[in-house]
Each structure stands twice: as C-alpha cells, then as structure tokens.
Tab-separated table of C-alpha atoms in Angstrom:
chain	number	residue	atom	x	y	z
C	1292	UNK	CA	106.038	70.319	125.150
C	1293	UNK	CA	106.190	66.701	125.297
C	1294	UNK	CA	103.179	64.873	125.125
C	1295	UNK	CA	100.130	65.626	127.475
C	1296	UNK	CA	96.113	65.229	127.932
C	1297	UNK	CA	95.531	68.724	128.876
C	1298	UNK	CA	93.894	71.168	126.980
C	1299	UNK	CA	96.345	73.680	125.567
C	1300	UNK	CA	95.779	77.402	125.138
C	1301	UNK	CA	98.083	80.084	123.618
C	1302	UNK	CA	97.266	83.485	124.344
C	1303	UNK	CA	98.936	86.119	122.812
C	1304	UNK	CA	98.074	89.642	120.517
C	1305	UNK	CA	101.512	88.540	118.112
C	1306	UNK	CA	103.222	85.101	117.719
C	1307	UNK	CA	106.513	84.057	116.313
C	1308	UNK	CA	107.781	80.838	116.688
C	1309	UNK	CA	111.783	80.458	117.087
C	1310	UNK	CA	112.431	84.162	116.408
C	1311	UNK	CA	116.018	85.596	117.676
C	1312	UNK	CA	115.008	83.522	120.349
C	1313	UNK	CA	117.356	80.245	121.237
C	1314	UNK	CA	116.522	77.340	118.549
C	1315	UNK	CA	117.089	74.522	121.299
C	1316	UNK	CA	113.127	74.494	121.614
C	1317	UNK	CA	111.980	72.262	118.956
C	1318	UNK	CA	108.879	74.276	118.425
C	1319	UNK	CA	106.472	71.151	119.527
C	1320	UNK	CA	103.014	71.034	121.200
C	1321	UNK	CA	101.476	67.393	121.361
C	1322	UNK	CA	98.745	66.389	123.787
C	1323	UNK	CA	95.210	64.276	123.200
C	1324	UNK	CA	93.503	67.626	124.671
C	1325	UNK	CA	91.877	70.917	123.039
C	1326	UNK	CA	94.383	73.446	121.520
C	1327	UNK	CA	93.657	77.385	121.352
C	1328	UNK	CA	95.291	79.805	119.758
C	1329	UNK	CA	93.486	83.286	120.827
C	1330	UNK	CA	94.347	86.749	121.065
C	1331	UNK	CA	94.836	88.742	124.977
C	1332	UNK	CA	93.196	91.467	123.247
C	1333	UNK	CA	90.452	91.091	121.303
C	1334	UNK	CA	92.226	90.832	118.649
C	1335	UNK	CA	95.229	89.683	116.800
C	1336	UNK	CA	97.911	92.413	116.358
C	1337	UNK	CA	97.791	91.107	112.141
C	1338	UNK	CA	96.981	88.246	109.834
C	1339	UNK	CA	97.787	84.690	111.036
C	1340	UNK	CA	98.274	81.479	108.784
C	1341	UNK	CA	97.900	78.396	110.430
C	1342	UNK	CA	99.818	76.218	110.669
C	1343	UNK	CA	102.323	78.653	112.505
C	1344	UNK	CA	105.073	78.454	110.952
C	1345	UNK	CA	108.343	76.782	112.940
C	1346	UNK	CA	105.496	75.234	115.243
C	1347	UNK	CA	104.832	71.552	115.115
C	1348	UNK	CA	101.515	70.270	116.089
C	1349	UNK	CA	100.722	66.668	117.319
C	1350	UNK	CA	98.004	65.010	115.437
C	1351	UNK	CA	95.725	63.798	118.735
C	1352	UNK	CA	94.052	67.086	119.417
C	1353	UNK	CA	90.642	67.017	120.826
C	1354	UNK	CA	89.510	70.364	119.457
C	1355	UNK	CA	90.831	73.303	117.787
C	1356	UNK	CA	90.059	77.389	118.109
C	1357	UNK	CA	91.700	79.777	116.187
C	1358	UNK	CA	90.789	83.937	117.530
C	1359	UNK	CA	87.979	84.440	119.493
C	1360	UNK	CA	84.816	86.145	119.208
C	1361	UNK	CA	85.432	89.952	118.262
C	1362	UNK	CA	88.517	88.763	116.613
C	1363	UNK	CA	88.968	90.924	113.138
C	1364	UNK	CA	91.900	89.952	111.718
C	1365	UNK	CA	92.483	87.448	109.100
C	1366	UNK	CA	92.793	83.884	109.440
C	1367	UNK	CA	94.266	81.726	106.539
C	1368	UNK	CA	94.421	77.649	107.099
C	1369	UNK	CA	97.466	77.250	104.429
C	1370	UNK	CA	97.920	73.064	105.512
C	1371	UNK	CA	95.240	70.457	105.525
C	1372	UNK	CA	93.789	69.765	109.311
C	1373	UNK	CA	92.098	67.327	110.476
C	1374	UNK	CA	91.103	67.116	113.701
C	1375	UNK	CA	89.136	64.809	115.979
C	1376	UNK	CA	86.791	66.972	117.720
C	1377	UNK	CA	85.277	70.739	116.618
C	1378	UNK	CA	86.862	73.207	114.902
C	1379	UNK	CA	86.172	77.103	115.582
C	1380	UNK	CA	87.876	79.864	113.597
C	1381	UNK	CA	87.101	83.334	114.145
C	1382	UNK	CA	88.433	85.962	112.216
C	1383	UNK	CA	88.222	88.826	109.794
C	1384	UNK	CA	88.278	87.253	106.550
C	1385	UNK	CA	88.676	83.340	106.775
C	1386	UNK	CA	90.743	81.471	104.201
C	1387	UNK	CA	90.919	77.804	103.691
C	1388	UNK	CA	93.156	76.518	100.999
C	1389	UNK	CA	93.459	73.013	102.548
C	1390	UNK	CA	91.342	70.055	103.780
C	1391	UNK	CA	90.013	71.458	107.162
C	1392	UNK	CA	88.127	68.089	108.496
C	1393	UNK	CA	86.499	67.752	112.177
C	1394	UNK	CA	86.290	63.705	112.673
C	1395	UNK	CA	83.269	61.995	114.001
C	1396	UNK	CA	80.273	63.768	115.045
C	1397	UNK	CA	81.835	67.395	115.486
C	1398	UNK	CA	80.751	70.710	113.873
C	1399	UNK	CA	83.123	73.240	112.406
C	1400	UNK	CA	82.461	76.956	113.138
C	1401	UNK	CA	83.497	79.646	110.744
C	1402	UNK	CA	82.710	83.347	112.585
C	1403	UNK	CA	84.200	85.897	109.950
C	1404	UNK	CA	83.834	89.405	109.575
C	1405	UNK	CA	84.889	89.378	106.220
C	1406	UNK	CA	85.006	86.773	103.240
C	1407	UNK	CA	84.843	83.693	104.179
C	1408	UNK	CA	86.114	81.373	100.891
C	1409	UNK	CA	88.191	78.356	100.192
C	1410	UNK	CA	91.294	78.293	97.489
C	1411	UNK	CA	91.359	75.900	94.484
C	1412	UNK	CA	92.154	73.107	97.211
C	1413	UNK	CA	90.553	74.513	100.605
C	1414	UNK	CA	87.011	72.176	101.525
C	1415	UNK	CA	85.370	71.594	104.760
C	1416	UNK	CA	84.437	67.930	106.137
C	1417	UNK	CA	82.219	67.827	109.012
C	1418	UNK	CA	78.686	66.621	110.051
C	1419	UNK	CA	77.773	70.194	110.887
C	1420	UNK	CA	78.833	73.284	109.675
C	1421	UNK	CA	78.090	76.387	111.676
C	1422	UNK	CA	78.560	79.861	109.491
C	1423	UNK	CA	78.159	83.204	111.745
C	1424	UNK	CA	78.288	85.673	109.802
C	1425	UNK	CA	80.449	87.119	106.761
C	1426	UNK	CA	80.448	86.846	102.929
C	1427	UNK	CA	80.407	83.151	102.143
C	1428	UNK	CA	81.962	81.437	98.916
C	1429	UNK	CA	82.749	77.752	99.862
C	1430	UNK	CA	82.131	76.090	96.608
C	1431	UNK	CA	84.590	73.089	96.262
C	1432	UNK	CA	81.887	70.426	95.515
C	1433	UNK	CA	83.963	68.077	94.710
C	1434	UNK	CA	85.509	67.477	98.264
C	1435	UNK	CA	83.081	70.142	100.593
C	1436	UNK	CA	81.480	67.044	102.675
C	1437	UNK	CA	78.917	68.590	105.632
C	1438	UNK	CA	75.905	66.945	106.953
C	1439	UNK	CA	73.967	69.912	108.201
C	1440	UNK	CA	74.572	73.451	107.286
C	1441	UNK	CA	73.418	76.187	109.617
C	1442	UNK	CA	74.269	79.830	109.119
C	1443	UNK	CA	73.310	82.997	110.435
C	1444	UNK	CA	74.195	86.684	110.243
C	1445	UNK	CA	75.613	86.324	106.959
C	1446	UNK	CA	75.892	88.859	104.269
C	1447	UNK	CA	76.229	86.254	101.016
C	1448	UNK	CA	75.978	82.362	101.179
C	1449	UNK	CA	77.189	80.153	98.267
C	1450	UNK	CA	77.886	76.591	99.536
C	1451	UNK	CA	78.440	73.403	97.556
C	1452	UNK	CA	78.654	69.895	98.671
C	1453	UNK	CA	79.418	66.691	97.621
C	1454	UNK	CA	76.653	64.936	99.128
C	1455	UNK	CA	73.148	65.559	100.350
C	1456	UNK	CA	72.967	68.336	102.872
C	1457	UNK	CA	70.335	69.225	105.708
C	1458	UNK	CA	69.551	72.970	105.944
C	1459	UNK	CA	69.402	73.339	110.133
C-alpha cells in the first residue's frame, strides 16, 4: 500500500506474507494512521513474531494493536518499535526482546495470559504502562523507562525502571 492517513487493520486467524503467492507485491503498509493486526477469531491460529516477516512497515503509525482481547496465543516483538501513539499487545505469553517505545504522552498495554518478560535486550518506554494480567518479569533497568505503572489481574509482578516511577 502506498502511503495513506487511514487507520489500517489486518484481520486474519493465520498470516504469511509473500507465500507461493506472486512476489510483485513488495510487502509494504505505510500510512500516518493506527495499524492492527487482530485475529477473525478470537484467536490467532499460532504464535506470531512481530515484525511479520516479508512485511515492511512505515515508521508514521499513529498506534499499534497486536491480538485482541481473548487472544491466547503468543506474541513475540523480535525488532525494536517505536511508535508515536499507544501500543496494545494481547496475547498468551508476551515476549519483548527489543526496544518497544510509545512516543509522547501514550501508554503501552500488555494483556497476557501467560508470561509476560523481556529478553536480554527487550525494555518498554512509555509514560504509562498498563499490565492486565499474566506473570510479569520486565526487569531491564537499565533501559525500562515508564512514568506510571498500573497493573491489574496479574499473577506475579517484577518491574524495574530506570527512573522514578508512579504506582497508578
């Protein structure tokens, strides 16, 4: 897709980019809107790593929202993100072993059934960071850089910042 304001949302249970299918599409979304990426059902049909891969993403999105609530199968962010508006990712067990940022005053939401950690050099930047639900490990304090942390239905919560944090 060439470029585009409009918010952009993928629907679909299983996703592969360029597979047996023509590779004349350049595998390109751009626009300075929201992008989802969400199951039909409710949820995926298995694991998904984001970035996809053979998909390239412009760097002006609004928003981003990986699954959907009721979503229960794993989500791993394997590239750094950063993104100028919220973040949601809702999943089974939530994996971030890159940067995932949200720029200005935006909250990123982590919904997981599962664990919900971040590799050797996974962090979150945000002002807030909403946590619903799920076994929590995010504990890079060296780069982890959140505001306000609010959390809820959560089974374990070990979080470690680099700066001064409000509990809200």
């Amino acid at each position: 897709m060439a470029s585009s304001s409009s918010n952009i949302s993928l629907n679909a249970d299983a996703i592969a980019i360029n597979t047996g299918a023509s590779t004349s599409w350049a595998g390109r979304i751009f626009s300075s809107g929201t992008l989802t990426i969400q199951p039909i059902a409710t949820s995926f049909t298995s694991a998904l790593t984001w970035p996809l891969t053979g998909l390239t993403i412009g760097t002006s999105f609004t928003g981003l929202t990986i699954g959907k609530d009721g979503n229960t199968k794993d989500i791993t962010i394997s590239t750094a993100q950063s993104i100028a508006g919220p973040i949601g990712l809702y999943g089974g067990a939530i994996t971030i072993n890159a940067g995932l940022s949200a720029t200005g005053s935006n909250t990123i939401t982590l919904k997981g059934s599962g664990n919900i950690t971040n590799g050797a050099s996974g962090y979150v930047s945000a002002t807030n960071l909403l946590i619903l639900g799920g076994n929590v490990t995010l504990n890079n304090g060296t780069s982890n850089a959140v505001s306000t942390l609010a959390a809820t239905g959560v089974s374990g919560l070990t979080f470690v910042n680099n700066t001064d944090l409000t509990i809200g």
